[in-house]
Amino acid sequence: MLTTPPLAPKTVAALHRLGIHTLEELRQTGAVQTFLLLKASGLTLTKSTLWQLESLLNGTLPQEITQHDKTRLLAELKKHPPVAAFPPQEEMEHFMREALRQAEQSAADGEIPVGAVIVSDGKIIASAHNTCIADCNVSCHAEINALAQAGSEMQNYRLDGCDIYITLEPCAMCASALIQARIKRVIYGAAEPKTGAAGSIVNLFADKRLNTHTAIRGGILQEECRAVLSRFFQNKRKG
C-alpha cells in the first residue's frame, strides 16, 4: 500500500480515491499521469509531488532525482494529453446503455447504428443518433446531433464540464467538434479501426496544437457496442 512519507497524507488519500493503492498500480499509471490525475481531482500540487511520485517508482529519495530527470518529467508533463478522473464504472455503463438505445433506434431507421448522450451534473441533457440518410447531410453523426441538442439546452455552444457517451470511437469530424465544444470527457464503447480519431488512426484529443481540453476513455461496454454494428451490417448483407 502507498503510505506516507514521502507523499503527504492528503495525496495518499486522493490516490486511493483514484484507485491507486499500491506501488504496482502507480507504476502502471506512471508518475506524470498520476500527477495530472491528482490535479484533475482538485488537489493543489507543486512540482515536488511529481518528484516524490517518480522517486517512489525509482526506489530512491526525492532529493536524489537529477536535474536531467526533472527536465524530462516536465517535458512529459507539457506533452501529455488531457486527463480526468472518470466516473465509476457502473455510472459509465449506465449512460453507455442509454447511448446504445439511441444506436438501436438508428439501426431501426436504417442508419449506421451509433448513439450518443451528453451528460451534465449527472443528468442527460441530449440524446441522439446518426441521421445522415434521413437528413441528407453527411455531418449528422450522433455526436454532432447531440452537441446541437445540448447547445440548445444549455444556451451555449461551449459545453464546459459536460461528458459525452458514444457507442463508437469518434471520427475526425466529430472529434474536432467535441474539442471545439470543450467537452470535458469523451467516453466511447467500440474502437473504430478505420476512421477513429481518439487513438485508432490518430488521436486529435492528444494534439496540443489544437488547444485540447478533453480527456478520453474507450472500451465501455465495447462488446455490446460492437454487437449493434455487427448485427446491422450482417442484416444489410442479407438484405
mmCIF file of C-alpha atoms in Angstrom, residues 130-223:
data_model
loop_
_atom_site.group_PDB
_atom_site.id
_atom_site.type_symbol
_atom_site.label_atom_id
_atom_site.label_comp_id
_atom_site.label_asym_id
_atom_site.label_seq_id
_atom_site.Cartn_x
_atom_site.Cartn_y
_atom_site.Cartn_z
ATOM 1 C CA ASN A 130 -26.973 9.084 -36.734
ATOM 2 C CA THR A 131 -29.407 10.757 -39.149
ATOM 3 C CA CYS A 132 -27.165 11.237 -42.189
ATOM 4 C CA ILE A 133 -29.516 9.403 -44.573
ATOM 5 C CA ALA A 134 -32.744 10.922 -43.244
ATOM 6 C CA ASP A 135 -31.312 14.451 -43.258
ATOM 7 C CA CYS A 136 -29.293 14.042 -46.480
ATOM 8 C CA ASN A 137 -26.410 15.521 -44.525
ATOM 9 C CA VAL A 138 -23.034 13.837 -44.045
ATOM 10 C CA SER A 139 -22.402 15.860 -40.890
ATOM 11 C CA CYS A 140 -25.392 14.431 -38.994
ATOM 12 C CA HIS A 141 -23.440 11.962 -36.925
ATOM 13 C CA ALA A 142 -24.712 11.080 -33.454
ATOM 14 C CA GLU A 143 -22.122 13.313 -31.783
ATOM 15 C CA ILE A 144 -22.915 16.366 -33.916
ATOM 16 C CA ASN A 145 -26.641 15.936 -33.355
ATOM 17 C CA ALA A 146 -26.076 15.555 -29.609
ATOM 18 C CA LEU A 147 -23.899 18.674 -29.490
ATOM 19 C CA ALA A 148 -26.615 20.668 -31.234
ATOM 20 C CA GLN A 149 -29.237 19.465 -28.752
ATOM 21 C CA ALA A 150 -27.037 20.147 -25.740
ATOM 22 C CA GLY A 151 -26.068 23.606 -27.005
ATOM 23 C CA SER A 152 -29.739 24.478 -27.332
ATOM 24 C CA GLU A 153 -30.464 23.105 -23.865
ATOM 25 C CA MET A 154 -27.559 24.964 -22.248
ATOM 26 C CA GLN A 155 -27.944 28.048 -24.433
ATOM 27 C CA ASN A 156 -24.218 27.921 -25.056
ATOM 28 C CA TYR A 157 -22.140 26.356 -27.820
ATOM 29 C CA ARG A 158 -19.404 25.656 -25.274
ATOM 30 C CA LEU A 159 -20.228 22.690 -23.079
ATOM 31 C CA ASP A 160 -17.590 23.023 -20.371
ATOM 32 C CA GLY A 161 -17.988 20.355 -17.711
ATOM 33 C CA CYS A 162 -20.181 18.086 -19.853
ATOM 34 C CA ASP A 163 -19.441 14.456 -20.715
ATOM 35 C CA ILE A 164 -20.419 12.598 -23.864
ATOM 36 C CA TYR A 165 -21.003 8.851 -24.138
ATOM 37 C CA ILE A 166 -20.698 7.447 -27.666
ATOM 38 C CA THR A 167 -21.110 3.844 -28.755
ATOM 39 C CA LEU A 168 -18.317 4.176 -31.343
ATOM 40 C CA GLU A 169 -14.968 5.978 -31.294
ATOM 41 C CA PRO A 170 -15.494 9.401 -32.911
ATOM 42 C CA CYS A 171 -14.217 10.242 -36.380
ATOM 43 C CA ALA A 172 -12.023 13.274 -37.108
ATOM 44 C CA MET A 173 -15.033 15.490 -37.837
ATOM 45 C CA CYS A 174 -16.749 14.637 -34.570
ATOM 46 C CA ALA A 175 -13.559 14.694 -32.521
ATOM 47 C CA SER A 176 -12.855 18.214 -33.765
ATOM 48 C CA ALA A 177 -16.385 19.331 -32.880
ATOM 49 C CA LEU A 178 -16.089 17.825 -29.400
ATOM 50 C CA ILE A 179 -12.818 19.654 -28.850
ATOM 51 C CA GLN A 180 -14.327 22.932 -30.065
ATOM 52 C CA ALA A 181 -17.282 22.424 -27.711
ATOM 53 C CA ARG A 182 -14.836 21.885 -24.826
ATOM 54 C CA ILE A 183 -16.496 18.672 -23.745
ATOM 55 C CA LYS A 184 -14.769 17.606 -20.547
ATOM 56 C CA ARG A 185 -14.730 13.836 -21.023
ATOM 57 C CA VAL A 186 -15.383 11.587 -24.035
ATOM 58 C CA ILE A 187 -16.363 8.036 -23.100
ATOM 59 C CA TYR A 188 -16.824 5.657 -26.025
ATOM 60 C CA GLY A 189 -17.600 1.982 -26.459
ATOM 61 C CA ALA A 190 -16.111 0.273 -29.505
ATOM 62 C CA ALA A 191 -12.919 1.345 -31.239
ATOM 63 C CA GLU A 192 -13.167 2.326 -34.924
ATOM 64 C CA PRO A 193 -10.041 0.911 -36.612
ATOM 65 C CA LYS A 194 -10.798 2.564 -39.984
ATOM 66 C CA THR A 195 -11.601 6.161 -39.039
ATOM 67 C CA GLY A 196 -11.196 6.506 -35.263
ATOM 68 C CA ALA A 197 -9.712 9.830 -34.191
ATOM 69 C CA ALA A 198 -9.342 9.032 -30.493
ATOM 70 C CA GLY A 199 -6.330 6.775 -30.945
ATOM 71 C CA SER A 200 -7.084 4.180 -33.621
ATOM 72 C CA ILE A 201 -5.917 6.202 -36.647
ATOM 73 C CA VAL A 202 -4.988 9.468 -34.990
ATOM 74 C CA ASN A 203 -5.613 10.970 -31.564
ATOM 75 C CA LEU A 204 -6.800 14.524 -32.082
ATOM 76 C CA PHE A 205 -7.569 14.813 -28.380
ATOM 77 C CA ALA A 206 -3.846 14.469 -27.622
ATOM 78 C CA ASP A 207 -2.656 17.030 -30.178
ATOM 79 C CA LYS A 208 -1.566 20.066 -28.171
ATOM 80 C CA ARG A 209 -1.637 22.234 -31.301
ATOM 81 C CA LEU A 210 -5.431 22.071 -31.118
ATOM 82 C CA ASN A 211 -5.618 23.574 -27.616
ATOM 83 C CA THR A 212 -7.344 20.449 -26.380
ATOM 84 C CA HIS A 213 -9.409 20.298 -23.194
ATOM 85 C CA THR A 214 -10.923 16.834 -23.480
ATOM 86 C CA ALA A 215 -9.930 13.574 -21.796
ATOM 87 C CA ILE A 216 -10.938 10.266 -23.407
ATOM 88 C CA ARG A 217 -11.758 6.769 -22.206
ATOM 89 C CA GLY A 218 -12.662 3.898 -24.510
ATOM 90 C CA GLY A 219 -13.862 0.337 -24.100
ATOM 91 C CA ILE A 220 -17.006 0.919 -22.013
ATOM 92 C CA LEU A 221 -19.477 -1.875 -22.899
ATOM 93 C CA GLN A 222 -17.391 -2.363 -26.030
ATOM 94 C CA GLU A 223 -18.755 -5.832 -26.837
#
